[in-house]
Short mmCIF file of C-alpha atoms in Angstrom, two decimals:
data_model
loop_
_atom_site.label_atom_id
_atom_site.label_comp_id
_atom_site.label_asym_id
_atom_site.label_seq_id
_atom_site.Cartn_x
_atom_site.Cartn_y
_atom_site.Cartn_z
CA MET A 1 -3.40 -5.54 -17.14
CA LYS A 2 -6.01 -4.40 -14.61
CA LEU A 3 -7.55 -7.01 -12.18
CA ALA A 4 -9.79 -7.34 -9.16
CA SER A 5 -11.66 -8.60 -6.56
CA LEU A 6 -15.87 -8.64 -6.34
CA LYS A 7 -17.15 -9.30 -2.72
CA SER A 8 -17.61 -13.09 -2.40
CA GLY A 9 -16.66 -15.73 0.56
CA ARG A 10 -13.36 -15.22 1.79
CA ASP A 11 -11.07 -14.87 -1.11
CA GLY A 12 -13.38 -13.32 -3.63
CA GLN A 13 -14.72 -13.81 -7.49
CA LEU A 14 -11.81 -12.02 -9.42
CA VAL A 15 -12.51 -9.74 -12.49
CA VAL A 16 -10.28 -7.93 -14.95
CA VAL A 17 -11.39 -4.36 -15.19
CA ALA A 18 -11.26 -1.85 -17.65
CA ARG A 19 -8.13 0.18 -18.01
CA ASP A 20 -10.44 3.45 -17.57
CA LEU A 21 -11.69 1.94 -14.83
CA THR A 22 -15.74 2.14 -16.26
CA THR A 23 -16.57 -1.84 -16.65
CA TYR A 24 -15.44 -5.98 -15.64
CA VAL A 25 -16.18 -8.07 -17.09
CA HIS A 26 -15.89 -12.36 -15.08
CA ALA A 27 -12.55 -13.68 -15.01
CA THR A 28 -14.13 -16.87 -12.86
CA ALA A 29 -13.55 -18.77 -16.82
CA ILE A 30 -9.80 -18.65 -16.26
CA ALA A 31 -9.67 -18.72 -12.32
CA PRO A 32 -11.74 -18.04 -9.73
CA THR A 33 -9.76 -16.22 -7.15
CA MET A 34 -7.42 -13.93 -7.30
CA GLN A 35 -4.35 -16.52 -5.66
CA ALA A 36 -5.71 -18.88 -8.36
CA ALA A 37 -4.72 -16.61 -10.73
CA LEU A 38 -1.51 -16.30 -9.33
CA ASP A 39 -0.46 -19.56 -8.11
CA GLU A 40 -0.60 -21.09 -12.65
CA TRP A 41 0.25 -17.10 -13.82
CA GLU A 42 1.95 -18.49 -17.09
CA GLN A 43 -1.31 -20.62 -17.45
CA CYS A 44 -3.95 -17.69 -16.62
CA ALA A 45 -1.42 -14.47 -17.21
CA PRO A 46 -2.00 -14.69 -21.15
CA LYS A 47 -5.35 -15.83 -21.07
CA LEU A 48 -6.31 -12.44 -18.60
CA LEU A 49 -4.55 -9.65 -21.07
CA ALA A 50 -6.33 -11.51 -23.89
CA LEU A 51 -9.77 -10.06 -21.87
CA TYR A 52 -7.60 -6.75 -20.65
CA ASP A 53 -7.95 -6.28 -24.59
CA ASP A 54 -10.76 -7.42 -25.63
CA LEU A 55 -12.92 -5.18 -22.88
CA ASN A 56 -10.81 -2.70 -23.52
CA ALA A 57 -11.40 -2.54 -27.39
CA GLY A 58 -15.26 -2.90 -26.28
CA LYS A 59 -15.40 -6.57 -27.83
CA VAL A 60 -17.50 -7.75 -24.76
CA GLN A 61 -20.87 -8.43 -25.01
CA HIS A 62 -21.29 -8.72 -21.05
CA ALA A 63 -19.15 -6.10 -19.06
CA LEU A 64 -20.69 -5.26 -16.66
CA PRO A 65 -19.99 -1.14 -14.58
CA PHE A 66 -17.57 -1.11 -12.33
CA ASP A 67 -18.10 -0.79 -8.57
CA MET A 68 -15.49 -0.14 -6.64
CA ARG A 69 -17.98 -0.64 -3.50
CA ALA A 70 -18.55 -3.97 -4.78
CA CYS A 71 -14.70 -4.78 -4.28
CA ALA A 72 -12.27 -6.34 -1.30
CA SER A 73 -8.95 -5.70 -1.31
CA PRO A 74 -7.53 -7.94 -4.07
CA LEU A 75 -5.98 -10.90 -2.00
CA PRO A 76 -8.73 -10.43 0.66
CA ARG A 77 -6.39 -12.66 2.52
CA ALA A 78 -2.64 -13.76 1.66
CA TYR A 79 -0.66 -15.82 2.29
CA GLN A 80 2.31 -13.01 3.11
CA TRP A 81 2.58 -9.66 3.78
CA ALA A 82 5.93 -8.58 4.51
CA ASP A 83 5.60 -4.68 4.61
CA GLY A 84 9.22 -2.97 3.87
CA SER A 85 10.95 0.83 5.42
CA ALA A 86 12.52 2.08 2.09
CA TYR A 87 11.88 5.66 2.79
CA VAL A 88 14.47 6.16 5.32
CA ASN A 89 13.52 9.76 5.39
CA HIS A 90 10.19 8.58 7.05
CA VAL A 91 12.03 6.23 9.57
CA GLU A 92 14.45 8.79 10.90
CA LEU A 93 11.13 11.47 11.23
CA VAL A 94 9.58 8.90 12.84
CA ARG A 95 11.76 7.44 14.98
CA LYS A 96 12.74 10.98 16.39
CA ALA A 97 10.02 11.64 17.52
CA ARG A 98 10.14 8.43 19.45
CA ASN A 99 13.26 9.64 20.55
CA ALA A 100 14.57 6.55 19.11
CA PRO A 101 18.45 7.36 17.74
CA MET A 102 18.87 5.99 13.91
CA PRO A 103 21.29 3.11 12.90
CA GLU A 104 23.69 4.45 10.06
CA SER A 105 23.15 0.41 8.76
CA PHE A 106 19.13 1.59 8.25
CA TRP A 107 20.63 3.55 4.63
CA HIS A 108 22.21 -0.17 3.39
CA ASP A 109 20.03 -2.73 5.19
CA PRO A 110 16.26 -2.35 4.56
CA LEU A 111 13.41 -2.95 7.27
CA ILE A 112 11.12 -5.37 7.06
CA TYR A 113 7.88 -6.54 9.39
CA GLN A 114 5.90 -9.18 8.76
CA GLY A 115 1.77 -7.74 9.58
CA GLY A 116 -1.33 -9.68 9.75
CA SER A 117 -2.23 -10.97 6.79
CA ASP A 118 -5.29 -13.00 7.40
CA CYS A 119 -7.70 -10.18 7.47
CA PHE A 120 -7.28 -7.49 4.25
CA LEU A 121 -10.26 -4.53 5.20
CA ASP A 122 -12.30 -3.73 1.79
CA PRO A 123 -11.11 -0.73 0.19
CA HIS A 124 -14.40 1.44 1.55
CA ALA A 125 -14.69 -0.59 4.79
CA ASP A 126 -14.56 1.32 8.34
CA ILE A 127 -11.69 1.20 10.08
CA GLN A 128 -12.84 -0.29 13.21
CA LEU A 129 -10.62 0.03 16.13
CA ALA A 130 -12.22 0.21 20.08
CA GLU A 131 -10.26 3.63 21.22
CA ASP A 132 -9.58 6.34 18.86
CA ALA A 133 -7.12 8.93 20.44
CA LEU A 134 -6.13 6.99 23.49
CA TRP A 135 -4.09 4.50 20.59
CA GLY A 136 -3.39 7.23 18.48
CA VAL A 137 -4.86 6.18 14.92
CA ASP A 138 -2.81 6.97 11.97
CA PHE A 139 -3.00 6.54 8.26
CA GLU A 140 0.09 5.36 5.90
CA ALA A 141 -0.11 5.45 2.10
CA GLU A 142 2.19 2.96 0.29
CA ILE A 143 2.72 1.34 -2.72
CA ALA A 144 3.22 -2.38 -3.11
CA VAL A 145 4.05 -4.78 -4.97
CA VAL A 146 2.57 -8.91 -5.43
CA THR A 147 5.08 -11.80 -5.81
CA GLY A 148 4.98 -14.93 -7.57
CA ASP A 149 7.05 -17.96 -6.16
CA VAL A 150 10.16 -16.40 -5.34
CA PRO A 151 13.03 -18.87 -4.78
CA MET A 152 15.12 -17.83 -1.36
CA GLY A 153 18.61 -16.48 -1.61
CA ILE A 154 17.52 -14.51 -4.94
CA THR A 155 19.57 -11.65 -5.66
CA PRO A 156 18.11 -8.05 -6.44
CA VAL A 157 18.63 -8.58 -10.23
CA ASP A 158 16.57 -11.58 -10.91
CA ALA A 159 13.93 -10.42 -8.24
CA SER A 160 12.28 -8.16 -11.23
CA GLN A 161 10.80 -11.18 -12.76
CA HIS A 162 8.84 -12.59 -9.90
CA ILE A 163 7.01 -9.40 -9.81
CA ARG A 164 2.65 -10.25 -10.88
CA LEU A 165 1.61 -6.97 -9.84
CA VAL A 166 1.42 -3.09 -7.71
CA MET A 167 -1.13 -2.02 -5.44
CA VAL A 168 -1.22 0.94 -3.09
CA VAL A 169 -1.86 0.54 0.48
CA ASN A 170 -3.41 1.69 3.40
CA ASP A 171 -0.74 0.58 6.30
CA VAL A 172 -3.12 1.84 9.73
CA SER A 173 -1.20 2.48 12.54
CA LEU A 174 -1.71 3.01 16.01
CA ARG A 175 0.90 5.70 17.19
CA GLY A 176 0.16 4.84 20.77
CA LEU A 177 0.47 1.46 21.07
CA ILE A 178 4.15 1.44 18.86
CA PRO A 179 7.15 2.23 21.84
CA ASP A 180 5.77 0.17 24.42
CA GLU A 181 5.37 -2.55 22.12
CA LEU A 182 8.74 -2.41 20.33
CA ALA A 183 10.08 -2.35 23.70
CA LYS A 184 9.08 -5.55 24.67
CA GLY A 185 11.75 -6.06 21.44
CA PHE A 186 9.34 -8.54 19.72
CA GLY A 187 8.24 -5.86 17.11
CA PHE A 188 4.46 -4.83 16.20
CA PHE A 189 1.51 -6.78 16.87
CA HIS A 190 -1.37 -4.64 18.76
CA SER A 191 -0.50 -1.54 16.72
CA LYS A 192 -0.76 -1.97 12.86
CA PRO A 193 -4.18 -3.72 12.79
CA SER A 194 -5.80 -4.73 9.81
CA SER A 195 -4.95 -3.15 5.77
CA SER A 196 -6.63 -1.91 3.08
CA PHE A 197 -5.64 -2.23 -0.40
CA ALA A 198 -6.95 0.37 -3.39
CA PRO A 199 -10.25 -1.90 -5.82
CA VAL A 200 -7.39 -2.66 -8.27
CA ALA A 201 -4.34 -4.16 -8.79
CA VAL A 202 -2.52 -3.48 -12.22
CA THR A 203 0.31 -5.57 -13.62
CA PRO A 204 3.50 -3.14 -14.16
CA ASP A 205 3.50 -3.00 -17.25
CA GLU A 206 0.50 -0.40 -16.77
CA LEU A 207 2.17 2.29 -15.67
CA GLY A 208 4.33 2.65 -18.71
CA ALA A 209 7.08 5.31 -18.02
CA HIS A 210 5.96 5.08 -14.56
CA TRP A 211 7.77 2.07 -13.19
CA ARG A 212 11.39 3.06 -13.86
CA ASP A 213 13.91 0.85 -11.82
CA HIS A 214 11.75 -0.95 -10.09
CA LYS A 215 9.68 1.81 -8.67
CA VAL A 216 6.20 3.92 -9.46
CA THR A 217 7.54 6.78 -10.25
CA LEU A 218 3.74 8.93 -9.53
CA PRO A 219 2.87 11.31 -6.44
CA LEU A 220 0.43 9.55 -4.20
CA LEU A 221 -2.44 11.22 -3.11
CA SER A 222 -4.10 10.89 0.51
CA TYR A 223 -6.82 13.51 2.04
CA VAL A 224 -7.99 14.05 4.96
CA ASN A 225 -11.75 14.80 5.53
CA GLY A 226 -11.81 16.17 1.81
CA ALA A 227 -8.61 18.43 2.01
CA LEU A 228 -5.35 17.31 0.65
CA PHE A 229 -2.97 15.51 3.29
CA GLY A 230 -0.17 15.03 0.95
CA SER A 231 0.94 13.78 -3.07
CA PRO A 232 5.10 12.79 -2.44
CA ASN A 233 6.39 10.78 -5.48
CA ALA A 234 6.04 7.40 -4.76
CA GLY A 235 9.73 7.84 -7.20
CA THR A 236 11.48 9.56 -5.06
CA ASP A 237 13.17 9.06 -2.12
CA MET A 238 13.26 5.76 -2.15
CA THR A 239 16.10 4.20 -0.74
CA PHE A 240 15.27 0.68 -1.54
CA ASP A 241 14.00 -0.59 -4.48
CA PHE A 242 11.04 -3.53 -4.88
CA THR A 243 14.12 -5.81 -6.25
CA GLN A 244 16.14 -5.32 -3.27
CA LEU A 245 13.22 -5.49 -0.93
CA ILE A 246 11.95 -9.27 -2.17
CA ALA A 247 15.47 -10.28 -1.91
CA HIS A 248 16.60 -8.68 1.76
CA ALA A 249 12.11 -10.53 2.20
CA ALA A 250 13.83 -13.75 0.81
CA LYS A 251 17.19 -14.10 2.29
CA THR A 252 16.81 -16.96 5.10
CA ARG A 253 13.17 -18.42 3.10
CA LYS A 254 11.27 -18.78 -0.73
CA LEU A 255 7.63 -16.66 -0.43
CA THR A 256 4.88 -18.20 -2.39
CA ALA A 257 2.88 -16.63 -4.71
CA GLY A 258 0.71 -13.46 -3.82
CA CYS A 259 3.30 -12.57 -1.43
CA ILE A 260 2.78 -8.65 -1.00
CA ILE A 261 5.95 -6.67 -0.32
CA GLY A 262 5.20 -3.19 1.02
CA SER A 263 6.90 0.02 0.21
CA GLY A 264 6.25 2.14 3.79
CA THR A 265 4.92 5.57 3.85
CA VAL A 266 6.13 7.11 0.91
CA SER A 267 8.09 10.22 2.08
CA ASN A 268 9.86 12.94 0.34
CA LYS A 269 12.63 14.82 1.72
CA MET A 270 11.81 18.84 2.00
CA ASP A 271 15.08 20.30 2.74
CA GLY A 272 14.04 23.33 3.88
CA GLU A 273 10.15 23.29 2.93
CA ALA A 274 9.87 21.33 5.66
CA GLY A 275 6.00 21.87 7.14
CA LYS A 276 5.02 24.36 3.52
CA PRO A 277 1.23 23.28 3.50
CA ILE A 278 -0.40 22.17 0.12
CA ALA A 279 -1.32 24.88 -1.46
CA GLU A 280 1.48 26.57 -1.30
CA GLY A 281 3.22 24.69 -3.66
CA GLY A 282 4.50 22.07 -0.55
CA VAL A 283 4.84 17.43 -1.42
CA GLY A 284 3.43 17.34 2.01
CA TYR A 285 3.01 13.44 3.73
CA SER A 286 2.08 10.02 3.52
CA CYS A 287 0.74 9.69 7.62
CA ILE A 288 0.19 11.59 9.95
CA ALA A 289 3.35 11.40 12.42
CA GLU A 290 5.48 12.94 10.00
CA LEU A 291 4.12 16.50 9.42
CA ARG A 292 3.86 15.61 13.82
CA MET A 293 7.63 15.16 13.78
CA ILE A 294 7.78 18.51 11.30
CA GLU A 295 5.75 20.12 14.22
CA THR A 296 7.27 19.69 17.14
CA ILE A 297 11.24 20.58 15.73
CA GLN A 298 9.37 24.12 14.44
CA GLN A 299 7.03 24.70 17.30
CA GLY A 300 8.58 22.15 19.89
CA LYS A 301 5.23 20.38 20.34
CA PRO A 302 2.80 18.45 17.46
CA SER A 303 -0.41 20.39 17.14
CA THR A 304 -2.00 18.06 14.80
CA GLU A 305 -3.99 15.69 15.90
CA PHE A 306 -4.07 12.04 14.96
CA LEU A 307 -7.06 10.39 13.57
CA ARG A 308 -10.69 10.32 15.53
CA PHE A 309 -13.59 8.09 15.20
CA GLY A 310 -15.83 10.42 11.86
CA ASP A 311 -12.54 10.90 10.22
CA HIS A 312 -12.01 10.23 6.60
CA VAL A 313 -9.06 9.56 4.85
CA ARG A 314 -9.20 8.58 0.78
CA ILE A 315 -5.83 7.73 -1.07
CA GLU A 316 -5.39 7.69 -4.58
CA MET A 317 -3.08 7.41 -7.36
CA VAL A 318 -3.90 9.30 -10.79
CA ASP A 319 -1.68 9.11 -13.76
CA ASP A 320 -0.66 12.25 -15.97
CA HIS A 321 -4.47 12.94 -16.94
CA GLY A 322 -5.51 13.07 -13.69
CA ALA A 323 -7.26 9.35 -13.98
CA SER A 324 -7.35 7.41 -11.36
CA ILE A 325 -4.97 3.97 -11.55
CA PHE A 326 -6.06 1.48 -8.61
CA GLY A 327 -9.22 3.51 -8.16
CA ALA A 328 -9.40 5.00 -4.24
CA ILE A 329 -9.42 3.80 -0.60
CA ASP A 330 -11.80 5.11 0.82
CA GLN A 331 -12.59 5.35 4.69
CA ARG A 332 -14.23 6.49 7.60
CA VAL A 333 -12.86 6.24 11.63
CA ALA A 334 -15.44 3.95 13.63
CA ARG A 335 -15.73 2.53 16.38
CA TYR A 336 -16.17 -1.36 16.70
CA LYS A 337 -19.53 -2.51 17.64
CA GLY A 338 -18.92 -6.26 17.58
#
């Protein structure tokens, strides 16, 4: 099924969205918010699914036109946002860009950091910042899952039953702030402002055969100023699947229902095809930093600029028929006005 949160108060108003994203129906009689549904998933999910089936069958009398611009992120705020780096190819390239060594352990021990989850951006809201050129504004197109309650010390095998929803993410990064911040030895903070999520969250079964081995096996499309920037497959070169990321996050703590676990930037190895333009059949990138690294390898220095005020980013995933699955993240970079 497909769920969304209309803008309303701090935590939004839960709605059920039709498979084709054309209509929706209020679900407040079942749960007022997405978080409330996740808290009581065993009781709420069957009722939400029945409503979803009726909506798709045209049996709901009060269905309304669905407008993605009316949506907050599915979880406008969350108890936990833990973002991984499951595509180790991306980690390796970005570390090269910083002249940082790549520990061998990164290939078998997942990386996860705690992001800010108190204030996610709406899917169509501006990315507001005080600086652009100095801060090195970048997008990062990712996949994320939302968990139920997860016991501490869970195994990857058992973690699979705790995945409730799948989402698409723009994990905004400020590349110009990252090196000095990481040099302090305390991790990201200023360099990771508010992230945004596509309007619709879906249950894994909604992805059909494209939810395989706890990965989403479809291209994730990124556009910058209207031009296709990347279309890497989210199921390819994902070193750690979502069950492994969840187990890693729960190694020393339990996770609460509504915890968001991110995949990190979707990244495919391209071997000798590195830097091949999208128009010539390349898969491209899910962030600007990777392209700049390839340019540095090939040309000695990067030529692609990071995002500036006024630049437009769109992130979306479509099914085999070209229909949007999650709706789109559609944002511009704008100066913060207070």
